[in-house]
Coordinates of C-alpha atoms in Angstrom, one line a residue:
Chain O
M23 CA 139.6 66.6 206.0
S24 CA 143.1 65.3 205.8
A25 CA 143.0 64.1 202.2
R26 CA 144.4 66.4 199.6
A27 CA 141.6 68.5 198.0
P28 CA 141.5 68.8 194.2
Y29 CA 140.1 72.3 194.7
L30 CA 140.9 74.6 197.6
L31 CA 139.3 78.0 197.4
V32 CA 140.3 80.8 199.7
G33 CA 137.5 83.4 200.0
N34 CA 133.8 83.3 200.1
S35 CA 132.5 86.1 197.8
A36 CA 131.9 86.8 194.2
A37 CA 135.1 85.2 192.7
S38 CA 135.2 82.1 194.8
L39 CA 131.4 81.4 194.5
A40 CA 131.6 81.9 190.7
A41 CA 134.6 79.5 190.6
V42 CA 132.5 76.8 192.4
D43 CA 129.7 77.4 189.9
W44 CA 132.1 76.7 187.0
I45 CA 134.1 73.9 188.6
R46 CA 131.2 71.7 189.5
P47 CA 129.7 71.1 186.1
R48 CA 133.2 70.3 184.8
D49 CA 134.1 68.0 187.6
P50 CA 131.0 66.7 189.3
A51 CA 132.9 64.6 191.9
G52 CA 136.1 66.5 192.7
R53 CA 136.2 67.6 196.3
I54 CA 135.9 71.4 196.9
V55 CA 137.0 73.0 200.2
L56 CA 136.3 76.7 200.7
V57 CA 138.0 78.6 203.4
N58 CA 136.2 81.6 204.8
R59 CA 137.8 83.8 207.4
E60 CA 134.4 85.1 208.4
R61 CA 131.6 83.0 209.9
G62 CA 128.5 82.0 208.1
T63 CA 127.5 81.7 204.5
A64 CA 128.3 84.3 201.8
Y65 CA 126.7 87.7 201.9
S66 CA 126.6 90.5 199.3
R67 CA 129.0 93.2 200.1
V68 CA 127.3 95.4 197.5
A69 CA 124.1 95.2 199.6
L70 CA 125.7 96.2 202.9
P71 CA 124.9 100.0 202.6
Y72 CA 121.2 99.1 202.2
Y73 CA 121.3 97.2 205.4
V74 CA 122.9 100.1 207.2
S75 CA 120.2 102.4 205.9
G76 CA 117.5 100.1 207.2
E77 CA 116.1 99.2 203.8
R78 CA 117.3 95.6 203.9
T79 CA 117.2 92.9 206.6
L80 CA 120.2 90.9 207.6
E81 CA 118.7 87.8 206.1
S82 CA 118.3 89.4 202.7
L83 CA 122.0 90.1 202.4
M84 CA 122.8 86.4 202.3
I85 CA 123.5 85.2 198.8
R86 CA 124.1 81.6 199.7
Q87 CA 122.4 79.3 202.2
R88 CA 123.9 76.2 203.9
G89 CA 122.0 74.1 201.5
D90 CA 123.7 75.7 198.5
Y91 CA 127.1 74.6 199.7
E92 CA 125.8 71.1 200.4
R93 CA 124.1 70.8 197.1
L94 CA 127.3 71.7 195.3
G95 CA 129.4 69.4 197.5
V96 CA 131.5 72.3 199.0
E97 CA 133.1 71.8 202.4
L98 CA 133.0 75.1 204.2
V99 CA 135.8 76.0 206.6
E100 CA 134.6 79.0 208.6
G101 CA 135.9 81.6 211.0
E102 CA 139.5 80.9 210.2
G103 CA 141.7 83.0 207.9
V104 CA 144.7 81.7 205.9
A105 CA 148.1 82.5 207.3
R106 CA 150.2 81.3 204.5
I107 CA 150.0 79.6 201.1
D108 CA 152.7 77.2 200.0
P109 CA 152.2 77.2 196.2
E110 CA 153.6 73.6 196.1
G111 CA 150.3 72.4 197.5
E112 CA 149.5 73.4 201.1
V113 CA 147.6 76.2 202.9
E114 CA 148.2 76.9 206.5
L115 CA 145.3 78.3 208.4
A116 CA 145.6 80.9 211.1
G117 CA 145.1 78.3 213.8
G118 CA 148.0 76.2 212.4
R119 CA 146.0 73.5 210.6
R120 CA 147.3 72.6 207.2
L121 CA 145.2 71.7 204.2
A122 CA 146.7 70.2 201.1
F123 CA 145.5 70.9 197.6
D124 CA 146.0 70.1 193.9
T125 CA 144.8 73.5 192.8
C126 CA 144.1 76.6 194.9
L127 CA 142.2 79.8 194.2
V128 CA 143.3 82.9 196.0
A129 CA 140.2 85.0 196.2
I130 CA 140.5 86.7 199.5
G131 CA 139.5 90.1 198.2
S132 CA 140.6 93.4 199.6
E133 CA 140.7 95.1 203.0
C134 CA 140.1 98.7 204.2
M135 CA 143.1 101.0 204.4
R136 CA 143.6 102.6 207.8
P137 CA 144.6 106.2 207.3
P138 CA 147.3 107.7 209.5
I139 CA 145.1 110.0 211.4
A140 CA 146.2 111.0 214.8
G141 CA 144.0 109.8 217.6
L142 CA 142.0 107.4 215.4
D143 CA 142.6 104.3 217.5
A144 CA 141.3 106.0 220.6
V145 CA 138.0 107.1 219.0
P146 CA 135.0 105.0 218.0
H147 CA 134.9 104.8 214.2
H148 CA 133.4 102.6 211.6
F149 CA 134.4 101.1 208.2
L150 CA 131.9 99.8 205.7
W151 CA 133.4 96.7 204.2
T152 CA 132.4 93.5 206.0
L153 CA 129.1 92.3 207.4
E154 CA 130.4 92.9 210.9
D155 CA 131.3 96.5 209.9
A156 CA 127.7 97.1 208.6
I157 CA 126.1 95.6 211.7
G158 CA 128.3 97.9 213.9
L159 CA 127.5 101.0 211.8
R160 CA 123.8 100.3 211.8
K161 CA 123.8 99.9 215.5
A162 CA 125.6 103.2 215.9
C163 CA 123.0 104.9 213.7
E164 CA 120.2 103.3 215.7
A165 CA 121.7 104.5 218.9
G166 CA 120.4 107.9 218.0
A167 CA 123.3 109.4 216.0
R168 CA 122.3 112.9 214.6
T169 CA 125.5 114.0 213.1
G170 CA 128.3 112.2 211.2
V171 CA 131.6 112.7 209.5
I172 CA 132.6 110.6 206.5
I173 CA 136.3 110.5 206.1
G174 CA 136.8 109.9 202.4
G175 CA 134.4 110.8 199.6
G176 CA 135.2 107.9 197.3
F177 CA 132.8 105.2 196.3
I178 CA 132.4 103.5 199.7
G179 CA 132.4 106.8 201.5
M180 CA 129.5 108.1 199.4
L181 CA 127.6 104.8 199.8
A182 CA 128.0 105.2 203.6
A183 CA 126.9 108.8 203.3
E184 CA 123.8 107.9 201.4
A185 CA 122.9 105.2 203.9
L186 CA 123.3 107.6 206.8
R187 CA 121.5 110.4 205.0
K188 CA 118.5 108.1 204.7
R189 CA 118.6 107.8 208.5
K190 CA 118.4 111.6 208.7
I191 CA 121.9 112.0 210.0
R192 CA 123.4 115.3 209.0
L193 CA 126.8 114.7 207.4
T194 CA 130.1 116.3 206.6
I195 CA 132.0 114.5 203.9
V196 CA 135.7 115.2 204.0
E197 CA 137.7 114.3 200.9
A198 CA 141.4 115.0 200.3
A199 CA 141.1 115.0 196.5
P200 CA 139.6 118.0 194.7
Q201 CA 136.5 116.0 193.7
L202 CA 134.1 113.3 195.0
M203 CA 134.4 109.8 193.7
A204 CA 137.4 110.2 191.4
Q205 CA 137.3 106.5 190.6
L206 CA 133.8 106.9 189.1
L207 CA 133.5 110.4 187.9
D208 CA 135.5 112.9 185.8
A209 CA 135.9 116.5 187.1
E210 CA 132.7 117.7 185.5
G211 CA 130.7 114.7 186.8
G212 CA 132.3 115.2 190.2
R213 CA 131.2 118.8 190.2
R214 CA 127.6 118.0 189.3
F215 CA 127.4 115.2 191.8
A216 CA 128.8 117.4 194.6
T217 CA 126.1 119.9 193.8
A218 CA 123.5 117.2 194.3
V219 CA 125.1 116.1 197.6
A220 CA 125.2 119.7 198.9
A221 CA 121.6 120.3 197.8
S222 CA 120.6 117.4 200.1
G223 CA 121.8 119.5 203.0
Q224 CA 125.1 117.7 203.6
E225 CA 128.4 119.6 203.8
V226 CA 131.2 118.6 201.3
R227 CA 134.7 119.6 202.2
L228 CA 137.0 118.9 199.2
G229 CA 140.7 119.1 199.0
T230 CA 140.8 118.8 202.8
A231 CA 142.6 116.3 204.9
V232 CA 141.6 115.2 208.4
E233 CA 144.4 116.0 210.8
S234 CA 143.3 114.3 213.9
V235 CA 140.3 113.0 215.9
A236 CA 139.6 113.2 219.5
R237 CA 137.0 111.6 221.8
R238 CA 133.9 113.7 222.6
G239 CA 131.4 111.9 224.8
S240 CA 130.3 108.8 222.9
G241 CA 131.3 110.5 219.7
A242 CA 134.2 112.4 218.3
D243 CA 135.7 115.7 217.3
V244 CA 137.1 115.6 213.8
V245 CA 139.8 118.2 213.3
L246 CA 140.6 119.2 209.7
R247 CA 143.8 120.6 208.4
G248 CA 143.4 124.3 208.9
G249 CA 141.9 123.8 212.3
D250 CA 138.1 123.4 211.8
R251 CA 136.6 121.1 214.3
I252 CA 133.5 119.1 213.5
A253 CA 131.5 117.2 216.2
A254 CA 130.2 113.9 215.1
D255 CA 128.1 111.2 216.8
V256 CA 129.4 108.7 214.2
V257 CA 132.6 108.6 212.2
V258 CA 133.0 106.6 209.1
V259 CA 136.4 105.9 207.6
A260 CA 136.5 105.2 203.9
T261 CA 139.9 106.0 202.5
G262 CA 140.1 103.2 200.1
V263 CA 140.7 99.4 200.0
R264 CA 143.6 97.4 198.9
P265 CA 144.2 93.7 198.0
N266 CA 144.5 91.5 201.1
L267 CA 147.9 90.1 200.6
S268 CA 148.6 88.9 204.1
A269 CA 148.6 85.2 203.2
V270 CA 151.1 85.6 200.3
A271 CA 153.3 88.6 201.4
G272 CA 156.9 87.6 201.7
G273 CA 156.1 84.2 200.1
P274 CA 157.1 82.8 196.7
I275 CA 153.9 83.9 194.9
R276 CA 154.6 86.9 192.9
T277 CA 152.8 90.1 193.9
G278 CA 152.6 93.7 192.7
K279 CA 149.7 95.8 193.9
G280 CA 147.8 92.5 194.0
V281 CA 148.6 88.9 193.2
I282 CA 150.0 88.8 189.7
V283 CA 148.3 86.5 187.3
D284 CA 148.7 85.5 183.6
A285 CA 146.0 85.3 180.9
H286 CA 144.8 82.1 182.4
L287 CA 144.6 83.7 185.8
R288 CA 147.4 81.5 187.1
T289 CA 149.8 83.1 189.6
S290 CA 153.6 82.6 189.3
H291 CA 153.0 79.1 190.5
P292 CA 150.8 76.9 188.2
R293 CA 148.8 75.2 190.9
V294 CA 147.6 78.5 192.3
H295 CA 145.1 80.8 190.6
A296 CA 143.9 84.2 191.7
A297 CA 140.7 86.1 191.0
G298 CA 138.6 89.0 192.2
D299 CA 139.8 92.1 194.2
V300 CA 143.0 90.4 195.2
A301 CA 144.2 89.6 191.6
E302 CA 146.2 92.0 189.5
V303 CA 144.9 91.2 186.0
S304 CA 145.3 92.8 182.6
D305 CA 143.0 95.7 181.7
F306 CA 140.7 95.0 178.8
L307 CA 141.5 98.3 177.1
S308 CA 145.1 99.3 178.0
R309 CA 146.5 95.8 178.6
Q310 CA 148.2 97.3 181.7
P311 CA 148.1 95.5 185.0
T312 CA 145.0 96.6 186.9
I313 CA 142.7 95.9 189.8
H314 CA 139.1 97.2 189.3
A315 CA 137.8 95.6 192.5
I316 CA 134.2 95.3 191.3
W317 CA 131.6 92.6 191.5
P318 CA 131.2 91.9 187.7
T319 CA 134.9 91.3 187.0
A320 CA 135.3 89.2 190.1
V321 CA 132.5 86.9 188.8
D322 CA 134.1 86.7 185.3
Q323 CA 137.5 86.0 186.8
G324 CA 136.1 83.4 189.2
R325 CA 134.5 81.6 186.4
V326 CA 137.6 81.5 184.3
A327 CA 139.9 80.5 187.2
G328 CA 137.4 77.8 188.2
A329 CA 137.2 76.4 184.7
N330 CA 141.0 76.5 184.5
M331 CA 141.5 74.7 187.8
A332 CA 139.1 72.0 186.6
A333 CA 141.0 71.9 183.2
A334 CA 144.3 71.5 185.1
N335 CA 143.0 68.6 187.2
L336 CA 141.3 66.9 184.2
G337 CA 144.1 67.5 181.7
R338 CA 142.0 69.8 179.4
P339 CA 143.0 73.1 177.7
A340 CA 142.8 76.3 179.7
M341 CA 140.6 79.2 178.7
S342 CA 141.8 82.8 178.5
Y343 CA 140.6 85.9 180.4
P344 CA 140.3 88.8 178.0
G345 CA 141.0 91.4 180.6
S346 CA 139.0 93.4 183.1
L347 CA 136.7 96.2 182.0
G348 CA 136.0 98.6 184.7
M349 CA 132.3 99.6 185.2
N350 CA 130.1 100.7 187.9
V351 CA 126.6 102.1 188.5
V352 CA 124.9 103.4 191.6
E353 CA 122.2 105.8 192.6
L354 CA 123.3 108.3 195.3
F355 CA 121.7 111.5 196.5
G356 CA 119.0 111.2 193.8
V357 CA 121.5 110.9 191.0
T358 CA 122.2 107.8 189.0
L359 CA 125.9 107.5 188.1
A360 CA 127.3 105.0 185.6
E361 CA 130.7 104.5 184.1
I362 CA 132.3 102.0 181.8
G363 CA 135.9 101.7 180.7
R364 CA 138.2 104.7 180.2
F365 CA 135.9 107.7 180.7
R366 CA 138.7 110.2 181.2
E367 CA 140.0 111.7 178.0
E368 CA 143.6 111.5 176.9
P369 CA 145.3 113.7 174.2
G370 CA 144.1 112.7 170.8
D371 CA 140.8 111.3 172.0
D372 CA 137.5 112.4 170.5
V373 CA 135.1 113.2 173.3
R374 CA 131.4 113.1 172.6
L375 CA 129.2 115.0 175.0
L376 CA 125.6 113.9 174.7
G377 CA 122.6 115.0 176.8
G378 CA 121.7 112.9 179.7
T379 CA 118.2 112.4 181.0
G380 CA 116.8 114.0 184.1
Q381 CA 118.2 116.9 186.1
G382 CA 121.9 117.5 185.8
G383 CA 121.9 114.9 183.0
Y384 CA 125.4 114.4 181.5
R385 CA 126.6 111.7 179.1
K386 CA 130.0 111.4 177.7
V387 CA 131.5 109.0 175.3
V388 CA 135.3 108.7 174.9
V389 CA 136.5 107.6 171.4
D390 CA 140.2 107.0 171.0
R391 CA 142.3 108.2 168.1
D392 CA 141.5 105.1 166.2
G393 CA 137.9 105.8 166.4
T394 CA 137.1 103.0 168.8
I395 CA 134.8 103.6 171.7
V396 CA 136.8 103.1 175.0
G397 CA 134.6 104.6 177.7
T398 CA 131.5 106.3 178.8
L399 CA 130.2 108.2 181.8
Y400 CA 126.6 109.0 182.7
L401 CA 124.9 111.1 185.3
G402 CA 121.1 111.5 185.4
D403 CA 118.0 109.6 186.2
E404 CA 117.4 105.9 185.8
H405 CA 116.2 106.2 182.2
G406 CA 119.7 106.6 180.7
V407 CA 121.2 103.4 182.2
A408 CA 119.8 100.9 179.8
E409 CA 121.6 102.6 176.9
M410 CA 124.8 102.3 178.9
G411 CA 124.4 98.5 178.7
V412 CA 124.3 98.8 174.9
L413 CA 127.5 101.0 175.0
H414 CA 129.1 98.6 177.4
H415 CA 128.8 95.7 174.9
A416 CA 130.0 98.0 172.0
I417 CA 133.1 98.7 174.1
K418 CA 133.6 94.9 174.6
R419 CA 133.2 94.4 170.9
R420 CA 135.7 97.2 170.3
E421 CA 133.2 98.9 168.0
R422 CA 134.0 102.2 166.2
W423 CA 131.9 105.1 167.2
R424 CA 131.3 106.0 163.5
D425 CA 129.8 102.6 162.8
F426 CA 128.0 102.2 166.1
A427 CA 126.3 105.5 166.3
P428 CA 126.0 107.1 162.9
G429 CA 124.0 110.2 162.2
S430 CA 123.7 113.5 163.8
P431 CA 122.7 113.7 166.5
P432 CA 124.1 110.2 167.1
R433 CA 121.5 107.7 168.2
F434 CA 122.3 104.2 169.5
S435 CA 120.4 101.3 170.9
Y436 CA 120.1 97.6 170.2
A437 CA 117.3 98.5 167.8
H438 CA 119.8 100.7 165.8
L439 CA 122.1 97.7 165.5
V440 CA 119.3 95.5 164.2
H441 CA 118.2 98.3 161.8
A442 CA 121.7 98.7 160.4
A443 CA 122.1 95.0 160.0
Q444 CA 118.8 94.9 158.1
Q445 CA 119.9 97.8 155.9
R446 CA 123.1 96.0 155.1
A447 CA 121.2 92.8 154.2
L448 CA 118.9 94.6 151.8
Chain P
M19 CA 110.3 77.8 176.4
R20 CA 107.6 80.1 175.2
Q21 CA 108.4 83.8 175.2
I22 CA 107.4 87.0 173.4
V23 CA 108.3 86.5 169.7
V24 CA 108.5 89.7 167.6
H25 CA 107.5 89.9 163.9
Q26 CA 109.2 93.1 163.3
E27 CA 107.8 93.8 159.8
R28 CA 104.2 93.8 161.2
C29 CA 104.8 96.4 163.9
T30 CA 103.1 99.7 163.3
A31 CA 104.5 101.4 166.4
C32 CA 101.0 101.9 167.8
R33 CA 102.4 101.2 171.3
E34 CA 99.4 99.3 172.6
C35 CA 101.8 96.8 174.0
E36 CA 103.5 99.3 176.2
V37 CA 100.1 100.5 177.5
A38 CA 98.8 97.0 178.1
C39 CA 102.1 96.0 179.8
S40 CA 102.1 98.9 182.2
F41 CA 98.4 98.5 183.0
E42 CA 98.9 94.8 183.7
H43 CA 101.8 95.3 186.0
E44 CA 101.3 98.8 187.4
G45 CA 97.6 99.2 187.2
A46 CA 98.0 102.4 185.3
F47 CA 98.8 103.4 181.7
V48 CA 102.4 104.4 182.1
P49 CA 104.4 103.4 179.0
A50 CA 107.6 104.5 180.8
L51 CA 107.2 101.5 183.1
S52 CA 106.4 99.1 180.4
R53 CA 108.6 96.0 180.1
I54 CA 108.3 96.0 176.4
R55 CA 109.5 99.1 174.4
V56 CA 108.8 99.9 170.8
N57 CA 111.9 101.4 169.1
D58 CA 110.8 103.6 166.3
F59 CA 112.6 104.9 163.2
Y60 CA 109.7 106.9 161.7
E61 CA 111.6 108.2 158.7
E62 CA 112.6 104.7 157.7
Q63 CA 109.3 103.2 158.8
F64 CA 111.2 100.7 160.9
Y65 CA 109.6 99.7 164.2
L66 CA 111.0 97.2 166.5
P67 CA 109.5 96.1 169.8
L68 CA 112.1 94.8 172.2
T69 CA 111.7 93.0 175.5
C70 CA 113.6 90.4 177.6
V71 CA 114.4 87.2 175.8
H72 CA 115.4 85.3 178.9
C73 CA 119.0 84.7 177.6
A74 CA 120.5 81.2 178.2
D75 CA 123.6 82.6 180.1
A76 CA 121.9 85.8 181.2
P77 CA 124.4 88.6 181.8
C78 CA 121.9 90.4 184.1
A79 CA 121.8 87.3 186.4
T80 CA 125.6 86.9 186.2
V81 CA 126.4 90.4 187.5
C82 CA 123.6 90.7 190.0
P83 CA 125.4 91.1 193.4
T84 CA 122.4 90.0 195.5
V85 CA 121.2 86.9 193.5
A86 CA 118.0 88.8 192.8
I87 CA 117.9 87.5 189.2
V88 CA 117.2 83.8 189.0
R89 CA 116.2 81.4 186.3
Q90 CA 112.9 79.6 187.0
E91 CA 112.3 76.0 186.0
S92 CA 110.4 77.2 183.0
G93 CA 113.6 78.9 181.7
Q94 CA 112.2 82.4 182.5
V95 CA 114.7 84.9 183.9
Q96 CA 113.0 86.4 186.9
V97 CA 113.8 89.5 189.1
L98 CA 113.0 88.8 192.7
A99 CA 111.9 92.2 193.9
E100 CA 112.4 91.4 197.6
R101 CA 116.1 90.7 196.9
C102 CA 116.8 93.6 194.5
I103 CA 118.6 96.6 196.0
G104 CA 118.1 98.7 192.9
C105 CA 121.8 99.0 192.1
K106 CA 121.1 98.8 188.3
M107 CA 124.1 96.7 187.5
C108 CA 121.8 94.5 185.5
L109 CA 120.8 97.4 183.3
L110 CA 124.5 98.0 182.6
A111 CA 124.9 94.3 181.7
C112 CA 122.0 93.8 179.3
P113 CA 123.2 94.1 175.7
F114 CA 119.7 94.9 174.5
G115 CA 118.8 97.7 176.9
V116 CA 115.6 95.7 177.9
M117 CA 116.1 95.5 181.6
G118 CA 113.8 98.1 183.0
F119 CA 113.8 100.0 186.3
N120 CA 110.9 101.0 188.5
P121 CA 111.9 104.1 190.4
G122 CA 108.8 104.0 192.6
R123 CA 109.6 100.5 193.9
N124 CA 113.4 100.9 193.4
V125 CA 113.7 97.6 191.6
A126 CA 114.8 96.3 188.3
Q127 CA 112.0 94.7 186.2
N128 CA 111.9 92.5 183.1
C129 CA 109.3 90.8 181.1
D130 CA 107.7 88.2 183.3
L131 CA 105.5 86.7 180.5
C132 CA 102.5 87.8 182.6
G133 CA 103.1 84.7 184.8
D134 CA 103.2 82.4 181.7
D135 CA 99.5 83.1 181.2
D136 CA 98.3 85.2 178.3
P137 CA 100.9 88.0 178.0
Q138 CA 99.0 91.2 177.7
C139 CA 101.3 92.8 175.1
V140 CA 100.5 90.0 172.8
A141 CA 96.8 90.0 173.6
F142 CA 96.5 93.7 172.7
C143 CA 98.8 93.7 169.6
V144 CA 96.4 94.5 166.8
P145 CA 98.7 93.9 163.8
Q146 CA 99.8 90.6 165.5
A147 CA 103.5 91.7 165.5
L148 CA 103.8 90.0 168.8
E149 CA 103.3 86.3 169.5
Y150 CA 103.6 84.1 172.5
G151 CA 105.5 81.2 171.1
E152 CA 108.7 79.1 171.0
V153 CA 111.9 81.0 170.5
E154 CA 112.6 82.0 166.9
T155 CA 113.3 84.9 164.7
Q156 CA 114.0 88.1 166.7
A157 CA 114.2 86.4 170.0
L158 CA 116.7 83.9 168.6
A159 CA 118.8 86.6 167.0
Q160 CA 118.9 88.4 170.3
Q161 CA 119.8 85.2 172.0
K162 CA 122.7 84.5 169.6
F163 CA 123.9 88.0 169.9
A164 CA 124.0 87.7 173.7
A165 CA 125.7 84.3 173.6
A166 CA 128.4 85.7 171.3
I167 CA 128.9 88.6 173.8
A168 CA 129.0 86.2 176.8
R169 CA 131.6 84.0 175.1
K170 CA 133.7 87.0 174.2
A171 CA 133.4 88.5 177.7
I172 CA 135.2 85.6 179.3
G173 CA 137.3 84.6 176.4
A174 CA 135.7 81.3 175.5
P175 CA 136.3 80.0 172.0

């Protein structure tokens, strides 16, 4: 373990695993060392809520087995975080051990924010971010929790809410913003979604901050600004995540909100690449620095970073990353929500509201002033999601709405593209 | 690999394929759960059955956060129902809109070629618009389209 590793990967999730998958075919023999601050093989963070709800077993969360690492020749360093990264070629582990590298990938993801709520440290509460979090939350549910408070009605908060609702825990969801899931939904979508959440029997408190929490038996009293007290057997804190910069903070590697990378996903130091939730990349649409912190872009970035690390070691040309396109989809409280790109309109945009499918159906396409499709938002049942995939690729191809969905009412599908191509050929 | 090859000009939009597919997989005639879908443009008399073409670098498999979509040795892209959490990211990733979703089982589903044994959509296609054969024509066009998108998505030349 003392020799210098051609590839040192820090992190054991989407970006890092994708990097391995693209390094290995390019460099069949190069040693790959992967440092994981948690123990065990990789699990799917996306699946954690389904473990909390009881729909999935612990085993089914695992997305790699020991044999997968062995087969790809990856040496796994487990249960030890990285204290510091020296971009000239050395990583210092939390225990003091040093590992030398030729190229390094920073893919340490993000971490939960701890809100400044008075009394929080003295009260049992849960996050939903790591496997350990999920195991703890599931145990709390199974210990007979009947009531819960979700602090934060964003994406993770609502995933936690959905998981606890499936366990028949009655919930109050407290969100400081005026709408639920502002990252995923516009105001109208938020309103429709909140209606569905309320219809399921949960209470939604928008525009409300949590002032303090206090212990009450094995649970807690959650005190809202304004004085309302809500008793909860289980408290979930989901007030957002941020890039985990602990190993690079104060060091020479340039950071902004995340680790700043160029079009080749290189950091300010050429031997070090970054990918996934920790990386501040260029937005596919706006070209502004962004962090979408989603699985699909973490995989894309991991692939490009892995390929470029191999290219650096083998003296080959690097490939470019075209930018991160935000997208998400989830089914919560009986509603399927999907968003791609910039779904909030700006002045000069042409907004197309199309009918969704199913109850509360809502589909919106945002076309910019040049006529290019830049975003879409969908609420409804599962039947409308496949069309979103077709729209997704139209956005990636920077298609114009007029060409993509001609006619009135506009119709679009892959079949329409084939039909149009056939018409042009005739 | 062999897969469902579409001869678009022969399709009459009779939708027997949808009925046969759903009966084979669901034991009931529920075209909404069919893994092949006939797109119809009645005014133009243009009908196009679309189903999974088992893309070489399948975007559905790439984005699946639970490794529930895998490639079998035969080349077939398969959804492992027991690993699928129903998140639908694969539906959002498919350029063709051919990844399906079964709300009853809460899993994604694509064409499984009826286990590489006598696909029922082909068996019941009266005008012989569907064929179980080597990749060509429509399937190849779909493949090329997907490959171009995949290259663009990650900036490869």
